[in-house]
Coordinates of N, CA and C in Angstrom, one line a residue:
Chain A
A7 N -10.3 -2.0 -6.7 CA -10.3 -2.0 -5.2 C -11.1 -3.2 -4.7
E8 N -10.5 -4.0 -3.8 CA -11.2 -5.1 -3.3 C -12.4 -4.6 -2.5
D9 N -12.9 -5.4 -1.6 CA -14.0 -4.9 -0.8 C -13.6 -3.9 0.2
T10 N -12.3 -3.6 0.3 CA -11.8 -2.7 1.3 C -12.0 -1.2 0.8
G11 N -12.1 -1.0 -0.5 CA -12.2 0.3 -1.0 C -10.8 0.9 -1.2
L12 N -9.8 0.1 -1.0 CA -8.4 0.5 -1.1 C -7.8 -0.2 -2.3
R13 N -6.9 0.4 -3.0 CA -6.1 -0.2 -4.1 C -4.7 -0.2 -3.7
V14 N -4.0 -1.4 -3.9 CA -2.6 -1.5 -3.7 C -2.0 -2.1 -5.0
E15 N -1.0 -1.4 -5.5 CA -0.3 -1.9 -6.7 C 1.2 -1.8 -6.5
L16 N 1.9 -2.5 -7.4 CA 3.3 -2.4 -7.4 C 3.7 -1.1 -7.9
A17 N 4.6 -0.4 -7.2 CA 5.0 1.0 -7.6 C 6.2 0.8 -8.6
E18 N 6.9 -0.4 -8.5 CA 7.9 -0.7 -9.5 C 7.8 -2.1 -10.0
E19 N 8.3 -2.4 -11.1 CA 8.3 -3.8 -11.6 C 8.9 -4.7 -10.6
D20 N 8.3 -5.9 -10.3 CA 8.9 -6.8 -9.3 C 10.0 -7.7 -10.1
D21 N 11.3 -7.4 -9.9 CA 12.3 -8.2 -10.6 C 12.8 -9.3 -9.7
C22 N 12.2 -9.5 -8.6 CA 12.6 -10.6 -7.7 C 14.0 -10.5 -7.3
S23 N 14.6 -9.4 -7.5 CA 16.1 -9.3 -7.1 C 16.3 -9.3 -5.6
N24 N 15.3 -8.7 -4.9 CA 15.5 -8.8 -3.4 C 14.1 -8.9 -2.8
S25 N 14.1 -9.0 -1.4 CA 12.8 -9.4 -0.8 C 11.9 -8.1 -0.6
S26 N 12.4 -6.9 -1.0 CA 11.6 -5.7 -0.8 C 10.8 -5.4 -2.1
L27 N 9.6 -5.0 -1.9 CA 8.7 -4.6 -3.0 C 8.4 -3.1 -2.8
A28 N 8.3 -2.4 -3.9 CA 7.8 -1.0 -3.8 C 6.3 -1.0 -4.1
L29 N 5.5 -0.6 -3.1 CA 4.0 -0.7 -3.3 C 3.5 0.7 -3.2
R30 N 2.3 0.9 -3.8 CA 1.6 2.1 -3.8 C 0.1 1.8 -3.4
L31 N -0.4 2.6 -2.4 CA -1.7 2.4 -1.9 C -2.5 3.7 -2.0
W32 N -3.8 3.6 -2.4 CA -4.6 4.8 -2.3 C -6.1 4.4 -2.2
V33 N -6.9 5.4 -1.8 CA -8.3 5.1 -1.5 C -9.0 5.2 -2.9
E34 N -9.7 4.1 -3.2 CA -10.5 4.1 -4.5 C -11.9 4.3 -4.2
D35 N -12.4 3.8 -3.1 CA -13.8 4.0 -2.8 C -14.0 4.5 -1.3
P36 N -14.0 5.8 -1.2 CA -14.0 6.4 0.2 C -15.1 6.0 1.0
K37 N -16.2 5.6 0.4 CA -17.4 5.2 1.2 C -17.2 4.0 2.0
K38 N -16.2 3.2 1.6 CA -16.0 1.9 2.3 C -15.1 2.1 3.5
L39 N -14.6 3.3 3.7 CA -13.7 3.5 4.9 C -14.5 4.2 6.0
K40 N -14.2 3.8 7.3 CA -14.9 4.3 8.4 C -14.5 5.7 8.8
G41 N -13.1 5.8 8.9 CA -12.6 7.1 9.5 C -12.1 8.0 8.5
K42 N -11.5 9.1 9.0 CA -11.0 10.1 8.0 C -9.7 9.6 7.3
H43 N -9.5 10.0 6.1 CA -8.4 9.6 5.4 C -8.0 10.6 4.3
K44 N -6.9 10.5 3.7 CA -6.5 11.5 2.7 C -7.0 11.0 1.3
D45 N -7.9 11.8 0.8 CA -8.4 11.4 -0.5 C -7.4 11.8 -1.6
N46 N -7.5 11.1 -2.7 CA -6.7 11.5 -3.9 C -5.2 11.5 -3.7
E47 N -4.7 10.9 -2.6 CA -3.3 10.9 -2.4 C -2.8 9.4 -2.3
A48 N -1.8 9.1 -3.1 CA -1.2 7.8 -3.1 C 0.0 7.7 -2.1
I49 N 0.1 6.6 -1.4 CA 1.1 6.5 -0.4 C 2.0 5.3 -0.9
E50 N 3.3 5.7 -1.2 CA 4.2 4.7 -1.7 C 5.2 4.3 -0.6
F51 N 5.4 3.0 -0.5 CA 6.3 2.5 0.6 C 6.9 1.2 0.2
S52 N 7.9 0.8 1.0 CA 8.6 -0.4 0.6 C 8.1 -1.5 1.6
F53 N 8.0 -2.7 1.1 CA 7.5 -3.8 1.9 C 8.4 -5.0 1.8
N54 N 9.0 -5.4 2.9 CA 9.9 -6.5 2.8 C 9.2 -7.8 3.0
L55 N 9.1 -8.7 2.0 CA 8.3 -9.9 2.1 C 8.8 -10.8 3.2
E56 N 10.1 -10.7 3.6 CA 10.6 -11.6 4.6 C 10.4 -11.1 6.1
T57 N 10.4 -9.7 6.2 CA 10.4 -9.2 7.6 C 9.2 -8.4 7.9
D58 N 8.5 -7.9 6.9 CA 7.3 -7.0 7.3 C 6.0 -7.8 7.3
T59 N 5.1 -7.2 8.1 CA 3.7 -7.8 8.0 C 2.7 -6.7 7.6
P60 N 1.7 -7.0 6.9 CA 0.7 -6.0 6.5 C 0.1 -5.2 7.7
E61 N -0.1 -6.0 8.9 CA -0.6 -5.3 10.1 C 0.3 -4.2 10.6
E62 N 1.6 -4.5 10.5 CA 2.6 -3.6 11.0 C 2.6 -2.3 10.2
V63 N 2.6 -2.5 8.9 CA 2.6 -1.3 7.9 C 1.3 -0.5 8.1
A64 N 0.2 -1.2 8.3 CA -1.1 -0.5 8.5 C -1.0 0.3 9.7
Y65 N -0.4 -0.3 10.8 CA -0.3 0.4 12.1 C 0.5 1.7 11.9
E66 N 1.6 1.6 11.1 CA 2.4 2.8 10.9 C 1.7 3.8 10.1
M67 N 0.9 3.4 9.2 CA 0.1 4.4 8.4 C -0.9 5.1 9.3
V68 N -1.5 4.3 10.2 CA -2.4 5.0 11.1 C -1.7 5.9 12.0
K69 N -0.5 5.5 12.5 CA 0.3 6.4 13.4 C 0.7 7.6 12.6
S70 N 0.9 7.5 11.4 CA 1.4 8.7 10.6 C 0.2 9.6 10.2
G71 N -1.0 9.1 10.6 CA -2.1 10.0 10.3 C -2.8 9.8 8.9
F72 N -2.3 8.8 8.2 CA -2.9 8.6 6.8 C -4.3 8.0 6.9
F73 N -4.5 7.2 8.0 CA -5.8 6.5 8.1 C -6.3 6.5 9.6
H74 N -7.5 6.3 9.8 CA -8.1 6.2 11.2 C -7.9 4.8 11.7
E75 N -7.7 4.7 13.0 CA -7.5 3.4 13.6 C -8.6 2.4 13.1
S76 N -9.8 2.9 13.0 CA -10.9 2.0 12.6 C -10.7 1.4 11.2
D77 N -9.8 1.9 10.4 CA -9.6 1.4 9.1 C -8.3 0.6 8.9
S78 N -7.6 0.4 10.1 CA -6.3 -0.3 10.0 C -6.5 -1.7 9.5
K79 N -7.6 -2.4 9.8 CA -7.8 -3.8 9.4 C -8.0 -3.8 7.9
A80 N -8.7 -2.8 7.3 CA -8.9 -2.8 5.9 C -7.6 -2.5 5.2
V81 N -6.8 -1.6 5.7 CA -5.5 -1.3 5.1 C -4.6 -2.6 5.1
A82 N -4.6 -3.3 6.2 CA -3.8 -4.5 6.3 C -4.3 -5.5 5.3
K83 N -5.6 -5.7 5.2 CA -6.1 -6.7 4.3 C -5.8 -6.3 2.9
S84 N -5.9 -5.1 2.5 CA -5.6 -4.7 1.1 C -4.1 -5.0 0.8
I85 N -3.2 -4.7 1.8 CA -1.8 -5.0 1.5 C -1.6 -6.5 1.4
R86 N -2.2 -7.2 2.4 CA -2.0 -8.7 2.4 C -2.5 -9.3 1.1
D87 N -3.7 -8.8 0.6 CA -4.3 -9.4 -0.7 C -3.3 -9.1 -1.9
R88 N -2.5 -8.1 -1.8 CA -1.5 -7.8 -2.9 C -0.2 -8.6 -2.7
V89 N 0.3 -8.7 -1.5 CA 1.6 -9.3 -1.4 C 1.5 -10.9 -1.3
T90 N 0.4 -11.4 -0.9 CA 0.4 -12.9 -0.8 C 0.6 -13.6 -2.1
P91 N -0.1 -13.2 -3.2 CA 0.1 -13.9 -4.5 C 1.6 -13.7 -4.9
I92 N 2.2 -12.6 -4.6 CA 3.6 -12.4 -5.1 C 4.5 -13.3 -4.3
K93 N 4.2 -13.5 -3.0 CA 5.0 -14.4 -2.2 C 4.9 -15.8 -2.7
K94 N 3.6 -16.2 -3.1 CA 3.4 -17.6 -3.5 C 4.1 -17.8 -4.9
T95 N 4.1 -16.8 -5.8 CA 4.7 -16.9 -7.1 C 6.2 -17.1 -6.8
R96 N 6.8 -16.4 -5.9 CA 8.2 -16.5 -5.7 C 8.6 -17.9 -5.1
E97 N 7.7 -18.4 -4.2 CA 8.0 -19.7 -3.6 C 8.0 -20.8 -4.7
K98 N 7.1 -20.6 -5.7 CA 7.0 -21.6 -6.8 C 8.1 -21.5 -7.7
K99 N 8.5 -20.2 -8.0 CA 9.6 -20.0 -9.1 C 10.8 -19.3 -8.4
P100 N 11.5 -19.9 -7.5 CA 12.6 -19.2 -6.8 C 13.6 -18.7 -7.8
A101 N 13.6 -19.3 -9.1 CA 14.7 -18.8 -10.0 C 14.4 -17.4 -10.5
G102 N 13.5 -16.7 -9.9 CA 13.2 -15.4 -10.4 C 12.0 -15.3 -11.3
C103 N 11.5 -14.1 -11.4 CA 10.2 -13.9 -12.2 C 10.5 -14.1 -13.7
Chain B
S2 N 9.2 16.6 -6.2 CA 8.3 17.8 -6.6 C 7.6 18.3 -5.4
S3 N 7.1 19.5 -5.5 CA 6.4 20.1 -4.3 C 5.2 19.3 -3.9
L4 N 4.7 18.5 -4.9 CA 3.4 17.8 -4.6 C 3.7 16.5 -3.8
T5 N 5.0 16.1 -3.7 CA 5.4 14.9 -3.0 C 5.8 15.2 -1.6
Q6 N 5.3 14.4 -0.6 CA 5.7 14.7 0.8 C 6.2 13.3 1.3
V7 N 7.3 13.4 2.1 CA 7.9 12.2 2.6 C 7.7 12.1 4.1
V8 N 7.1 11.0 4.6 CA 6.8 10.9 6.0 C 7.6 9.7 6.5
H9 N 8.2 9.8 7.7 CA 8.9 8.6 8.2 C 8.2 8.2 9.5
S10 N 8.0 6.8 9.6 CA 7.4 6.3 10.8 C 8.1 5.0 11.1
A11 N 8.7 5.0 12.3 CA 9.3 3.7 12.8 C 10.3 3.2 11.8
G12 N 11.0 4.2 11.2 CA 12.1 3.7 10.3 C 11.6 3.4 8.9
R13 N 10.3 3.5 8.7 CA 9.7 3.3 7.3 C 9.4 4.6 6.7
R14 N 9.7 4.7 5.4 CA 9.5 5.9 4.6 C 8.2 5.8 3.8
F15 N 7.3 6.8 4.0 CA 6.1 6.8 3.1 C 6.2 8.0 2.2
I16 N 6.1 7.8 0.9 CA 6.1 8.9 0.0 C 4.6 9.2 -0.5
V17 N 4.2 10.4 -0.1 CA 2.8 10.7 -0.4 C 2.7 11.6 -1.7
S18 N 2.0 11.2 -2.7 CA 1.8 12.0 -3.9 C 0.4 11.9 -4.4
P19 N 0.0 12.9 -5.2 CA -1.4 12.8 -5.8 C -1.6 11.6 -6.6
V20 N -2.8 11.0 -6.5 CA -3.1 9.8 -7.3 C -3.1 10.2 -8.7
P21 N -2.4 9.5 -9.6 CA -2.4 9.9 -11.0 C -3.9 10.0 -11.5
E22 N -4.1 11.0 -12.3 CA -5.5 11.3 -12.8 C -6.0 10.0 -13.5
S23 N -5.2 9.3 -14.2 CA -5.7 8.2 -15.0 C -6.2 7.1 -14.0
R24 N -5.6 6.9 -12.9 CA -6.0 5.9 -11.9 C -7.4 6.3 -11.3
L25 N -7.6 7.6 -11.1 CA -8.8 8.0 -10.5 C -10.0 7.7 -11.4
R26 N -9.7 8.0 -12.8 CA -10.8 7.8 -13.7 C -11.3 6.3 -13.7
E27 N -10.3 5.4 -13.4 CA -10.6 3.9 -13.4 C -11.7 3.6 -12.4
S28 N -11.7 4.4 -11.3 CA -12.6 3.9 -10.2 C -14.0 4.3 -10.5

């Protein structure tokens, strides 16, 4: 878990076949979050590298009641920290992973 | 499984399931 206390990992192997990734996010260090959240529950979701933004997904997670508004920035940051390296890898090696 | 819950928000699907025990031990 980065300094956000949240862990984001690939829920499925990234085969570069399309722009969507399956990601899984969960709370690894509850002390680092400000608001209420669901402990010991992983949230799996798809993230489209071309159309989605981490902020938008974080907002939807707050709206769905998974996290408190005060933690949406941390959720967005943990998603961004995971998807940015994948985006960069794909830009360097468009021929696929 | 009964432990998995699906939530939809703005057209996005979130699948909520217990964090695998092995991952919790890592933390």
